[in-house]
C-alpha cells in the first residue's frame, strides 16, 4: 500500500520525501485548498521545486484543490488547476463537481482523485464520479467501517485511499458548516475549520476558557491540559450534563488495522497533518513507512511510540470500528 | 429572461423523528391549510427511522395531491450501508414522483431524468449547477451556508434551473456516521432505541457558559437559531429565485407558511412578519447571518436599522 503524506511547507515536503513517502500532498497558498492557514502552503515556484525534488526521489506529488469554488470567482480555482497541471502534479485532489468537470474536460490526461471533502460514501456515489469525471481514486470519508470498505471495494471502478493517522473529522467531511455557523469561515468556502483568527483563551478564576467566535468551546480546570477549540471536539452541556458531545479531543490511528485495510482493497493510506511541523512529519512518515514493512508483532512497539505525538495523546479508530457509531 | 414572478413555497422534509401519526397529521394539515405549492416528504436523516413513516406515506401523498400540491420524495443525506443504497436504487427505479437528491449516489442514479437537488448537496457555484442541470436537475435548493452574493451569481449564470433557498427552520449544519443524540443518552447508533424521538424539535446543545448553540437531531446537527429570511425575500425575488423553502419545526407551520406567503405577496411588511414569526416559533432566536456573509448564528437587522446584533 502507498503511504500518502502531508506537507504544509517546502521543508515538511522534503522531510516527507526523505522519510520514504510514496506520495506527498500539498496545496497552494490560498483558499483553493482545505488547509488555508496563515504561514502554510506553497507558491507556484515552491511547488515547482518540490515536485522536481520529489521526482528525483521517485515520490509522487498530489495537489489538493479541495474547497468549493466561490460563485463568480471560479477563475481562481481554474488557474490553480491549470498551474498544477503545468507543473506536472501527479494527481489533483478535487471536491467540487464544477471543478472536476472543468479538469476532466480541459486536461483529460490529468489524474483526478476525489477528495474526502466530496463525501463519496458508497458504491453508486463513487461510480458516479468515475463515470462523470474519470476519477481514478477516491479518498473515502471517515464514515465507513473496514467491513463497509471491503464490501464497496470490488464494486467500484477506481482505487481507494483512506485516512489512517492524524486529525479526525467527526462529521461527514465537506458537509459541515459548524465552523461557519460560529465564525463565518467554513472548510468548504474558506478552507478553514475553527480558524485561529476566531479563537480566544481567557482565564476565569482557576479555569481556562477556550472560545471560538462568541461561543465557549471548553473550560479546563487547573491541572487539565488545554486543547485547541476545534468545534466538534468541544465540551458542551446536554440536558445539564457537561460532556464531549461529539467526540473527545482524540486523533485517528488505525495503523493497527493495516492488514485488514489491505485485505479490504485499500491501495493507499493517508496521513492527515498539513498544519504540522516538519519534525512531526518526518517522525510520523518514517515510523509508518517502517511499520508497513515489518511483521504485525514488530509493528506494535513502533506504533506505540507515535501515540505520544497524537492530539491529547489519545487516539481512536473512529468510524472504522462499528461501536464508534 | 426576466424572472420576477413571485416565488412559490416549498415545505421541506421533516428532519426530526416524529411518530407516524404526528407525521401524517402534520402533512394532512399542510395539505388542507398551508399555501405551499410543493411538499418534500421522506426520511432524510437516518435510515433507521424509515419504518415510522412508511405506513403513512401513501395516504399522505394522496391527501397532498388531492389538495393540488406537488409531492417530491427526498432521499437520505448520508448513505453508507448496502441496505440504504438498495433503498435509494429502488426508489429511483420505482417512483412516479419527482425525487430530491440529497447525496451523490442519488445524483448518479437519477442521471438523465428530471429530478431536484436538495440543500445537502454542495452547489456553491454556477458551473456546478449547470453540470447538474445537464444531468437532469430541474430545481436546486441551495445550501443554507451560501451568502446572497453567491446566490445572485448562481441564479444569473444558470438560467435554465429553478432555484430555491432555505428561508425558514433550524439549519442542517452537519451529519455524522456517529449518533451524538444516542450517545448523549448513553447509547450508540446501533442500539439507539430511537431516543431522538423524545426531542421532536431537536435536543439542545449549550456551551459550558449556558449559551444556546446547537441542537442534536439523530446523526444530524442543526443550528439552535432558526434561519429566517423575511426582510431578504424582496431581494431574493428580484434576483430570480423560484421558490422559498420552509423546513418543518415543531410549531404551527401553517402559520409560518401563511406569513411567508403574505410577505411574498406584499400583503405584510417584513418587520411585522419578523415580530409575528417570533411568536409563532418562540423556541429559537432568528438568524440570517449566512445570507449576509456573516457567521450563520448572527441576526442582521434590516438595512434601515443600524443595529447589528447577535441573535
Coordinates of C-alpha atoms in Angstrom, one line a residue:
Chain A
X1 CA 0.0 0.0 0.0
X2 CA 1.2 3.5 -0.8
X3 CA 1.8 6.0 2.0
X4 CA 0.4 9.4 1.3
X5 CA 2.0 12.1 3.4
X6 CA 1.1 15.7 4.2
X7 CA 3.2 18.8 3.6
X8 CA 2.3 22.3 4.6
X9 CA 5.7 23.8 3.8
X10 CA 8.5 23.1 1.4
X11 CA 10.6 22.0 4.4
X12 CA 8.0 19.4 5.5
X13 CA 7.7 18.3 1.9
X14 CA 11.4 17.4 1.7
X15 CA 11.2 15.7 5.1
X16 CA 8.3 13.6 3.9
X17 CA 10.2 12.6 0.7
X18 CA 13.3 11.8 2.6
X19 CA 11.4 9.7 5.1
X20 CA 10.1 7.5 2.3
X21 CA 6.6 8.9 1.4
X22 CA 5.2 7.3 -1.8
X23 CA 3.4 10.5 -2.4
X24 CA 3.2 13.9 -0.8
X25 CA 0.0 16.0 -0.9
X26 CA 0.0 19.8 -0.6
X27 CA -1.8 22.9 -1.7
X28 CA -1.4 26.4 -3.0
X29 CA -1.2 29.4 -0.6
X30 CA -4.8 30.5 -1.0
X31 CA -8.5 29.4 -0.5
X32 CA -8.3 26.7 -3.1
X33 CA -7.4 24.1 -0.5
X34 CA -8.9 23.0 2.8
X35 CA -5.8 23.9 4.9
X36 CA -5.8 27.6 4.1
X37 CA -3.9 28.6 7.3
X38 CA -1.5 31.6 7.7
X39 CA 2.1 30.6 7.0
X40 CA 1.2 27.4 5.3
X41 CA 1.2 26.0 1.7
X42 CA 3.1 26.6 -1.5
X43 CA 3.7 29.4 -4.0
X44 CA 3.9 28.3 -7.7
X45 CA 7.7 28.4 -7.5
X46 CA 7.9 26.4 -4.3
X47 CA 5.6 23.8 -5.8
X48 CA 7.8 23.6 -8.9
X49 CA 10.9 22.9 -6.8
X50 CA 9.0 20.5 -4.6
X51 CA 7.7 18.4 -7.5
X52 CA 11.2 18.3 -9.0
X53 CA 12.7 17.2 -5.7
X54 CA 10.0 14.5 -5.3
X55 CA 10.5 13.2 -8.8
X56 CA 14.3 12.8 -8.3
X57 CA 13.5 10.6 -5.4
X58 CA 10.7 8.6 -7.1
X59 CA 8.0 10.2 -5.0
X60 CA 4.7 11.5 -6.4
X61 CA 3.1 14.9 -5.7
X62 CA -0.7 15.3 -5.3
X63 CA -2.1 18.8 -5.3
X64 CA -5.2 19.4 -3.2
X65 CA -7.7 21.9 -4.8
X66 CA -10.4 20.6 -2.4
X67 CA -12.6 23.6 -1.5
X68 CA -15.7 24.6 -3.3
X69 CA -15.4 27.4 -5.9
X70 CA -16.8 30.7 -4.8
X71 CA -19.5 31.8 -7.2
X72 CA -18.1 34.5 -9.5
X73 CA -14.5 33.7 -8.6
X74 CA -14.2 30.3 -10.3
X75 CA -11.2 31.6 -12.2
X76 CA -9.0 31.4 -9.0
X77 CA -9.7 27.6 -8.9
X78 CA -9.3 27.2 -12.7
X79 CA -6.0 28.9 -12.6
X80 CA -4.8 26.8 -9.7
X81 CA -5.8 23.7 -11.7
X82 CA -4.0 24.9 -14.8
X83 CA -0.9 25.7 -12.8
X84 CA -0.8 22.4 -11.0
X85 CA -1.2 20.6 -14.4
X86 CA 1.5 22.7 -16.0
X87 CA 3.8 21.9 -13.0
X88 CA 3.1 18.2 -13.7
X89 CA 1.4 17.3 -10.5
X90 CA 0.8 13.6 -10.4
X91 CA -2.8 14.0 -9.3
X92 CA -5.2 16.7 -8.4
X93 CA -7.4 16.1 -5.4
X94 CA -10.8 17.7 -6.1
X95 CA -14.2 18.1 -4.3
X96 CA -16.3 20.5 -6.4
X97 CA -18.2 18.9 -9.3
X98 CA -17.8 22.1 -11.3
X99 CA -14.1 21.9 -10.9
X100 CA -14.0 18.2 -11.6
X101 CA -15.9 18.7 -14.8
X102 CA -13.5 21.5 -15.8
X103 CA -10.4 19.4 -15.2
X104 CA -11.8 16.3 -16.8
X105 CA -12.7 18.3 -20.0
X106 CA -9.6 20.5 -20.2
X107 CA -7.0 18.1 -19.0
X108 CA -8.3 14.6 -19.8
X109 CA -4.8 13.1 -19.2
X110 CA -4.6 14.5 -15.7
X111 CA -5.1 12.1 -13.0
X112 CA -8.1 13.1 -10.8
X113 CA -8.6 12.0 -7.2
X114 CA -11.8 12.5 -5.4
X115 CA -11.2 14.4 -2.1
X116 CA -12.6 13.3 1.1
X117 CA -14.5 16.6 1.0
X118 CA -16.7 15.3 -1.8
X119 CA -18.3 12.9 0.6
X120 CA -18.5 9.9 -1.7
X121 CA -19.5 7.3 0.8
X122 CA -21.0 4.4 -1.2
X123 CA -20.7 2.4 -4.5
X124 CA -23.2 4.5 -6.5
X125 CA -21.7 7.8 -5.4
X126 CA -18.2 6.7 -6.3
X127 CA -19.1 5.2 -9.6
X128 CA -21.0 8.4 -10.5
X129 CA -17.7 10.3 -10.1
X130 CA -15.8 7.7 -12.0
X131 CA -18.3 7.8 -14.9
X132 CA -18.8 11.6 -14.9
X133 CA -15.2 12.8 -14.3
X134 CA -13.0 9.8 -14.8
X135 CA -11.9 9.8 -11.2
X136 CA -9.0 7.4 -10.7
X137 CA -9.0 7.3 -6.9
X138 CA -11.4 8.1 -4.1
X139 CA -10.4 9.2 -0.6
X140 CA -13.2 7.7 1.5
X141 CA -15.0 9.8 4.1
X142 CA -14.4 8.8 7.7
X143 CA -17.9 7.4 8.0
X144 CA -17.2 3.8 6.9
X145 CA -16.2 0.7 8.8
X146 CA -13.5 -1.6 7.5
X147 CA -16.2 -4.1 6.7
X148 CA -18.0 -1.4 4.7
X149 CA -14.9 -0.7 2.7
X150 CA -14.3 -4.3 2.0
X151 CA -17.9 -4.5 0.6
X152 CA -17.5 -1.4 -1.5
X153 CA -14.0 -2.1 -3.0
X154 CA -14.9 -4.8 -5.5
X155 CA -17.8 -2.9 -6.9
X156 CA -16.1 0.4 -7.7
X157 CA -14.0 1.2 -10.7
X158 CA -11.2 3.2 -9.0
X159 CA -8.6 3.0 -6.3
X160 CA -9.3 3.6 -2.6
X161 CA -7.3 5.8 -0.3
X162 CA -8.2 6.1 3.4
X163 CA -7.1 8.3 6.3
X164 CA -5.2 6.2 8.9
X165 CA -3.4 8.7 11.1
X166 CA -3.8 12.3 12.4
X167 CA -6.8 14.6 12.8
X168 CA -10.2 13.1 12.8
X169 CA -13.3 14.8 11.3
X170 CA -16.2 13.6 13.4
X171 CA -18.7 14.9 10.8
X172 CA -19.0 13.8 7.2
X173 CA -16.3 15.8 5.5
X174 CA -17.3 18.5 3.1
X175 CA -20.8 18.7 4.5
X176 CA -20.2 20.5 7.8
X177 CA -21.0 24.2 8.4
X178 CA -20.5 24.1 12.1
X179 CA -17.4 26.3 11.9
X180 CA -19.1 28.9 9.7
X181 CA -22.1 28.9 11.9
X182 CA -19.9 30.1 14.8
X183 CA -17.3 32.1 12.9
X184 CA -18.5 32.8 9.3
X185 CA -15.5 30.9 8.0
X186 CA -16.0 27.4 6.6
X187 CA -14.0 24.5 5.4
X188 CA -15.9 24.4 2.1
X189 CA -15.7 28.1 1.2
X190 CA -12.6 29.3 3.0
X191 CA -10.5 26.2 3.6
X192 CA -10.5 26.6 7.3
X193 CA -12.2 25.0 10.3
X194 CA -12.4 26.6 13.7
X195 CA -9.9 29.2 12.5
X196 CA -7.2 30.6 14.8
X197 CA -8.3 34.1 14.0
X198 CA -11.5 33.5 15.9
X199 CA -10.0 31.6 18.8
X200 CA -9.6 33.2 22.2
X201 CA -8.4 31.9 25.6
X202 CA -9.3 33.6 28.8
X203 CA -8.5 32.8 32.4
X204 CA -11.6 32.8 34.7
X205 CA -10.6 32.1 38.3
X206 CA -8.9 28.8 38.2
X207 CA -10.4 27.8 34.9
X208 CA -9.0 28.4 31.4
X209 CA -11.8 29.1 29.0
X210 CA -11.4 28.5 25.2
X211 CA -13.7 30.3 22.8
X212 CA -14.5 30.1 19.1
X213 CA -16.3 33.2 17.9
X214 CA -18.7 34.1 20.6
X215 CA -19.0 30.6 21.9
X216 CA -17.3 28.8 24.8
X217 CA -15.9 25.5 23.4
X218 CA -14.3 24.2 26.6
X219 CA -13.4 25.1 30.2
X220 CA -10.3 23.5 31.6
X221 CA -9.8 23.3 35.4
X222 CA -6.4 23.9 36.8
X223 CA -4.1 20.9 36.0
X224 CA -6.0 19.7 33.0
X225 CA -4.2 20.2 29.7
X226 CA -6.0 22.7 27.5
X227 CA -6.5 21.8 23.9
X228 CA -7.3 23.8 20.7
X229 CA -11.1 24.7 20.5
X230 CA -12.0 22.6 17.4
X231 CA -15.7 22.9 17.5
X232 CA -16.7 19.2 17.2
X233 CA -14.2 18.3 19.9
X234 CA -15.6 20.8 22.5
X235 CA -17.3 20.1 25.8
X236 CA -20.9 21.1 25.9
X237 CA -23.9 20.8 28.1
X238 CA -26.7 18.5 27.1
X239 CA -29.6 18.2 29.5
X240 CA -27.4 19.8 32.2
X241 CA -24.6 17.3 31.9
X242 CA -21.3 18.5 30.5
X243 CA -19.6 16.1 28.1
X244 CA -17.7 15.9 24.8
X245 CA -21.0 15.8 22.9
X246 CA -19.5 14.7 19.5
X247 CA -16.0 13.4 20.2
X248 CA -13.3 13.6 22.8
X249 CA -10.1 15.5 21.9
X250 CA -8.6 12.5 20.2
X251 CA -7.0 11.8 16.9
X252 CA -7.3 8.9 14.5
X253 CA -4.9 6.0 14.5
X254 CA -5.9 2.8 12.6
X255 CA -2.4 1.7 11.7
X256 CA -3.0 -1.3 13.9
X257 CA -5.5 -2.4 11.3
X258 CA -3.4 -2.0 8.1
X259 CA -3.6 -5.7 7.3
X260 CA -7.4 -5.6 7.4
X261 CA -7.4 -2.4 5.3
X262 CA -5.1 -4.0 2.7
X263 CA -7.3 -7.1 2.6
X264 CA -10.4 -4.8 2.2
X265 CA -8.9 -3.5 -1.0
X266 CA -7.3 -0.2 0.1
X267 CA -4.5 1.0 -2.2
X268 CA -3.2 4.0 -0.2
X269 CA -3.0 5.1 3.4
X270 CA -3.2 8.8 4.1
X271 CA -1.7 10.8 6.9
X272 CA -3.5 13.9 8.0
X273 CA -1.5 16.9 9.1
X274 CA -0.5 19.6 6.6
X275 CA -0.6 22.1 9.5
X276 CA 2.0 20.1 11.4
X277 CA 5.7 21.0 11.6
X278 CA 8.5 19.2 9.6
X279 CA 9.7 17.3 12.7
X280 CA 6.3 15.7 13.2
X281 CA 6.0 14.8 9.5
X282 CA 9.5 13.3 9.5
X283 CA 8.8 11.2 12.6
X284 CA 5.3 10.0 11.6
X285 CA 6.2 9.2 8.0
X286 CA 9.4 7.3 8.7
X287 CA 7.7 5.3 11.5
X288 CA 4.6 4.4 9.5
X289 CA 6.8 3.6 6.5
X290 CA 8.7 1.2 8.6
X291 CA 5.5 -0.2 10.1
X292 CA 4.3 -1.1 6.7
X293 CA 7.4 -3.3 6.0
X294 CA 7.6 -5.3 9.2
X295 CA 5.5 -8.1 10.8
X296 CA 2.5 -7.3 12.9
X297 CA 4.4 -8.3 16.1
X298 CA 7.2 -5.8 15.3
X299 CA 4.7 -3.2 14.3
X300 CA 3.1 -2.7 17.7
X301 CA 6.1 -1.1 19.5
X302 CA 6.7 1.2 16.5
X303 CA 3.1 2.5 16.6
X304 CA 3.0 2.8 20.4
X305 CA 5.9 5.3 20.1
X306 CA 3.9 7.5 17.8
X307 CA 0.9 7.8 20.2
X308 CA 2.8 10.4 22.1
X309 CA 2.6 12.7 19.1
X310 CA -1.2 12.5 18.8
X311 CA -3.7 15.1 19.9
X312 CA -4.1 14.9 23.7
X313 CA -2.0 11.7 23.4
X314 CA -5.3 9.9 22.9
X315 CA -6.3 8.1 19.7
X316 CA -9.4 6.3 18.3
X317 CA -10.1 4.1 15.4
X318 CA -13.1 6.3 14.7
X319 CA -15.8 5.1 12.3
X320 CA -13.6 2.2 11.1
X321 CA -14.8 0.4 14.2
X322 CA -18.5 -0.2 14.3
X323 CA -19.0 0.6 18.0
X324 CA -17.8 4.2 17.4
X325 CA -21.2 5.0 15.9
Chain B
X1 CA -35.0 36.3 -19.3
X2 CA -36.9 38.2 -16.7
X3 CA -37.8 36.1 -13.6
X4 CA -39.5 38.4 -11.2
X5 CA -42.6 36.3 -10.7
X6 CA -43.4 35.8 -7.1
X7 CA -41.6 32.7 -5.8
X8 CA -43.7 29.6 -4.8
X9 CA -43.4 28.0 -1.4
X10 CA -41.9 24.6 -0.7
X11 CA -42.4 22.7 2.5
X12 CA -39.1 20.7 3.1
X13 CA -38.9 17.2 4.5
X14 CA -39.4 16.8 8.3
X15 CA -35.9 16.3 9.5
X16 CA -36.9 15.1 13.0
X17 CA -38.2 11.8 14.2
X18 CA -41.9 12.4 14.6
X19 CA -44.0 9.3 15.3
X20 CA -46.1 8.1 12.4
X21 CA -49.5 9.7 13.4
X22 CA -47.8 13.1 14.2
X23 CA -46.0 13.0 10.8
X24 CA -49.2 12.0 9.0
X25 CA -51.4 14.6 10.7
X26 CA -48.8 17.3 10.1
X27 CA -48.9 16.7 6.3
X28 CA -52.7 16.4 6.3
X29 CA -52.9 19.8 7.8
X30 CA -50.3 21.2 5.4
X31 CA -52.4 19.7 2.5
X32 CA -55.6 21.2 3.8
X33 CA -54.5 24.6 5.0
X34 CA -51.0 25.7 4.0
X35 CA -50.4 27.9 1.0
X36 CA -47.5 25.8 -0.2
X37 CA -47.0 24.5 -3.8
X38 CA -44.6 21.7 -3.2
X39 CA -44.1 19.4 -0.3
X40 CA -41.0 17.2 0.0
X41 CA -41.5 14.1 2.1
X42 CA -39.5 11.1 3.2
X43 CA -36.8 10.3 5.8
X44 CA -33.7 12.3 5.0
X45 CA -31.6 12.0 8.2
X46 CA -31.5 8.4 9.4
X47 CA -32.5 5.2 7.6
X48 CA -33.3 3.5 10.9
X49 CA -36.4 5.8 11.3
X50 CA -37.9 4.8 7.9
X51 CA -40.5 2.4 9.4
X52 CA -42.1 5.1 11.5
X53 CA -43.5 6.9 8.4
X54 CA -43.6 4.0 5.9
X55 CA -47.3 3.0 6.8
X56 CA -48.5 6.6 6.2
X57 CA -46.6 7.6 3.0
X58 CA -49.4 6.6 0.6
X59 CA -52.2 8.4 2.4
X60 CA -50.1 11.5 2.8
X61 CA -49.2 11.6 -0.9
X62 CA -52.8 11.1 -1.7
X63 CA -54.0 13.9 0.6
X64 CA -51.4 16.3 -0.6
X65 CA -52.0 15.7 -4.3
X66 CA -55.8 15.9 -3.8
X67 CA -55.1 19.4 -2.4
X68 CA -53.2 20.3 -5.6
X69 CA -49.7 20.1 -4.1
X70 CA -46.7 18.7 -6.0
X71 CA -45.1 15.9 -4.0
X72 CA -41.4 15.3 -4.1
X73 CA -39.7 12.4 -2.5
X74 CA -36.5 13.1 -0.5
X75 CA -33.5 10.7 -0.4
X76 CA -31.2 10.0 2.6
X77 CA -28.4 12.5 3.1
X78 CA -25.7 10.1 4.3
X79 CA -25.7 6.7 2.6
X80 CA -23.1 4.1 3.8
X81 CA -24.9 0.8 4.2
X82 CA -25.9 -1.6 1.5
X83 CA -29.5 -1.5 2.8
X84 CA -29.5 2.3 2.3
X85 CA -28.1 2.1 -1.2
X86 CA -30.7 -0.5 -2.1
X87 CA -33.5 1.7 -0.8
X88 CA -32.4 4.6 -3.0
X89 CA -32.0 2.3 -6.1
X90 CA -35.5 1.0 -5.6
X91 CA -36.9 4.5 -5.0
X92 CA -35.3 5.8 -8.2
X93 CA -36.4 2.7 -10.2
X94 CA -40.0 2.7 -9.0
X95 CA -41.0 6.2 -8.3
X96 CA -43.5 8.1 -10.3
X97 CA -42.8 11.2 -8.3
X98 CA -40.1 13.7 -8.7
X99 CA -37.1 12.8 -6.4
X100 CA -34.9 15.2 -4.5
X101 CA -31.3 14.0 -4.3
X102 CA -29.5 14.6 -1.1
X103 CA -26.3 12.6 -1.7
X104 CA -24.1 11.7 -4.6
X105 CA -25.5 8.2 -5.1
X106 CA -28.9 9.6 -5.8
X107 CA -27.3 12.1 -8.2
X108 CA -25.6 9.3 -10.1
X109 CA -28.7 7.1 -10.2
X110 CA -31.0 10.0 -11.4
X111 CA -28.8 10.9 -14.3
X112 CA -30.9 11.6 -17.4
X113 CA -34.2 12.1 -15.8
X114 CA -35.8 15.1 -14.2
X115 CA -35.1 15.5 -10.6
X116 CA -34.5 18.0 -7.8
X117 CA -31.4 18.7 -5.8
X118 CA -31.7 19.1 -2.0
X119 CA -29.9 21.6 0.2
X120 CA -27.5 18.9 1.5
X121 CA -25.7 18.6 -1.9
X122 CA -22.8 21.0 -2.3
X123 CA -23.8 23.5 -5.0
X124 CA -21.6 26.5 -4.4
X125 CA -21.3 27.9 -8.0
X126 CA -23.0 28.1 -11.4
X127 CA -20.7 25.6 -13.2
X128 CA -21.8 23.0 -10.7
X129 CA -25.4 24.0 -11.1
X130 CA -25.2 23.8 -14.9
X131 CA -23.5 20.5 -14.7
X132 CA -26.3 19.1 -12.6
X133 CA -28.9 20.6 -14.9
X134 CA -27.2 18.8 -17.8
X135 CA -27.8 15.6 -16.0
X136 CA -31.5 16.3 -15.4
X137 CA -31.8 18.5 -12.4
X138 CA -34.7 20.9 -12.9
X139 CA -34.5 22.6 -9.5
X140 CA -31.9 23.1 -6.8
X141 CA -32.4 24.1 -3.2
X142 CA -29.1 25.9 -2.5
X143 CA -27.1 25.1 0.7
X144 CA -28.1 27.3 3.7
X145 CA -24.4 28.3 4.1
X146 CA -24.4 30.3 0.8
X147 CA -24.2 34.1 1.1
X148 CA -26.5 36.2 -1.1
X149 CA -23.7 37.3 -3.3
X150 CA -23.2 33.7 -4.3
X151 CA -26.9 33.0 -4.7
X152 CA -27.3 36.0 -7.0
X153 CA -24.4 34.9 -9.2
X154 CA -25.5 31.3 -9.5
X155 CA -29.1 32.3 -10.4
X156 CA -27.9 34.7 -13.0
X157 CA -25.5 32.3 -14.6
X158 CA -27.6 29.2 -14.6
X159 CA -30.9 30.5 -16.1
X160 CA -32.3 27.0 -17.0
X161 CA -32.7 25.9 -13.4
X162 CA -35.3 26.8 -10.8
X163 CA -33.5 27.8 -7.6
X164 CA -34.8 27.6 -4.1
X165 CA -33.4 29.0 -0.9
X166 CA -33.7 27.7 2.7
X167 CA -35.7 30.5 4.3
X168 CA -37.2 29.1 7.5
X169 CA -36.1 26.5 10.0
X170 CA -33.1 25.3 12.0
X171 CA -30.3 24.9 9.6
X172 CA -28.8 21.5 9.0
X173 CA -25.1 22.1 9.8
X174 CA -23.5 18.6 9.9
X175 CA -24.1 14.9 9.7
X176 CA -22.0 12.1 11.1
X177 CA -21.7 8.3 11.0
X178 CA -21.9 8.6 14.8
X179 CA -25.1 9.4 16.5
X180 CA -24.4 12.2 19.1
X181 CA -28.1 12.1 20.1
X182 CA -27.9 8.4 21.1
X183 CA -24.5 9.0 22.7
X184 CA -25.9 11.8 24.8
X185 CA -28.4 9.3 26.3
X186 CA -25.8 6.6 26.9
X187 CA -26.4 4.6 23.8
X188 CA -24.8 4.2 20.4
X189 CA -26.4 4.3 16.9
X190 CA -26.8 0.5 16.6
X191 CA -28.8 0.2 19.9
X192 CA -30.3 3.7 19.9
X193 CA -33.9 2.7 20.7
X194 CA -35.0 5.8 18.8
X195 CA -34.2 8.1 21.6
X196 CA -34.2 11.0 19.1
X197 CA -38.0 10.6 19.0
X198 CA -38.0 12.2 22.5
X199 CA -36.9 15.5 21.0
X200 CA -39.2 16.4 18.1
X201 CA -37.6 19.8 17.7
X202 CA -34.0 18.7 18.5
X203 CA -32.1 18.2 21.7
X204 CA -30.4 21.5 22.8
X205 CA -26.6 21.7 23.0
X206 CA -25.5 24.5 25.2
X207 CA -22.0 25.7 25.8
X208 CA -20.5 25.4 29.3
X209 CA -21.4 29.0 29.8
X210 CA -25.0 28.2 29.2
X211 CA -25.2 29.8 25.7
X212 CA -27.7 28.1 23.4
X213 CA -25.7 26.9 20.5
X214 CA -26.8 23.8 18.5
X215 CA -29.4 21.0 18.6
X216 CA -29.0 17.3 18.0
X217 CA -31.3 15.5 15.6
X218 CA -30.0 11.9 15.5
X219 CA -26.9 11.8 13.3
X220 CA -27.6 15.4 12.2
X221 CA -26.6 18.5 14.0
X222 CA -28.7 21.6 13.4
X223 CA -28.4 25.2 14.5
X224 CA -30.0 26.5 17.7
X225 CA -31.1 29.6 15.8
X226 CA -33.9 29.5 13.2
X227 CA -33.0 30.7 9.7
X228 CA -35.5 33.5 8.9
X229 CA -35.2 35.2 5.6
X230 CA -38.1 37.6 5.5
X231 CA -36.5 41.0 5.0
X232 CA -34.5 39.3 2.3
X233 CA -37.4 38.0 0.3
X234 CA -37.7 41.0 -1.9
X235 CA -34.0 40.8 -2.9
X236 CA -34.3 37.1 -3.5
X237 CA -37.4 37.6 -5.7
X238 CA -35.7 40.3 -7.6
X239 CA -32.6 38.1 -8.3
X240 CA -34.8 35.4 -9.8
X241 CA -35.3 32.8 -7.0
X242 CA -38.2 30.5 -8.0
X243 CA -39.1 29.0 -4.6
X244 CA -38.7 29.6 -0.9
X245 CA -38.2 26.6 1.4
X246 CA -39.7 26.3 4.8
X247 CA -38.2 23.5 6.9
X248 CA -40.6 22.0 9.4
X249 CA -40.1 22.7 13.1
X250 CA -42.4 21.6 15.9
X251 CA -44.5 24.7 15.7
X252 CA -47.5 25.9 13.7
X253 CA -46.1 25.5 10.2
X254 CA -49.4 26.5 8.5
X255 CA -49.0 29.9 10.3
X256 CA -45.4 30.1 9.1
X257 CA -46.4 29.4 5.5
X258 CA -49.1 32.0 5.6
X259 CA -46.7 34.5 7.0
X260 CA -44.1 33.9 4.2
X261 CA -46.8 33.9 1.6
X262 CA -48.1 37.2 2.8
X263 CA -44.7 38.9 2.7
X264 CA -44.1 37.5 -0.8
X265 CA -47.4 38.9 -1.9
X266 CA -46.6 42.3 -0.3
X267 CA -49.6 41.9 2.0
X268 CA -47.5 42.0 5.1
X269 CA -44.5 44.1 6.0
X270 CA -41.3 42.1 6.6
X271 CA -40.7 43.8 10.0
X272 CA -44.2 43.0 11.2
X273 CA -43.7 39.4 9.9
X274 CA -40.5 39.0 11.9
X275 CA -42.3 40.0 15.1
X276 CA -45.1 37.6 14.3
X277 CA -42.6 34.8 13.5
X278 CA -41.0 35.2 16.9
X279 CA -44.4 34.4 18.4
X280 CA -45.2 31.5 16.2
X281 CA -41.8 29.9 16.9
X282 CA -40.5 31.2 20.2
X283 CA -38.3 28.2 20.8
X284 CA -35.4 29.6 18.8
X285 CA -34.0 33.1 18.1
X286 CA -33.9 34.1 14.5
X287 CA -30.8 34.3 12.3
X288 CA -29.8 35.2 8.8
X289 CA -26.1 35.5 9.1
X290 CA -25.1 33.2 6.3
X291 CA -27.2 35.2 3.8
X292 CA -25.2 38.3 4.8
X293 CA -21.8 36.5 4.7
X294 CA -21.6 36.6 8.4
X295 CA -21.5 33.8 11.0
X296 CA -24.6 31.7 10.5
X297 CA -25.9 32.4 14.0
X298 CA -25.9 36.1 13.5
X299 CA -29.0 38.2 13.1
X300 CA -28.5 41.1 10.8
X301 CA -31.3 43.7 11.2
X302 CA -32.8 45.2 8.1
X303 CA -30.8 47.8 6.2
X304 CA -32.7 50.8 7.6
X305 CA -31.7 49.8 11.1
X306 CA -28.1 50.4 12.1
X307 CA -28.1 48.0 15.0
X308 CA -26.4 44.7 14.1
X309 CA -26.9 42.4 17.0
X310 CA -26.3 38.8 17.8
X311 CA -29.4 36.7 17.9

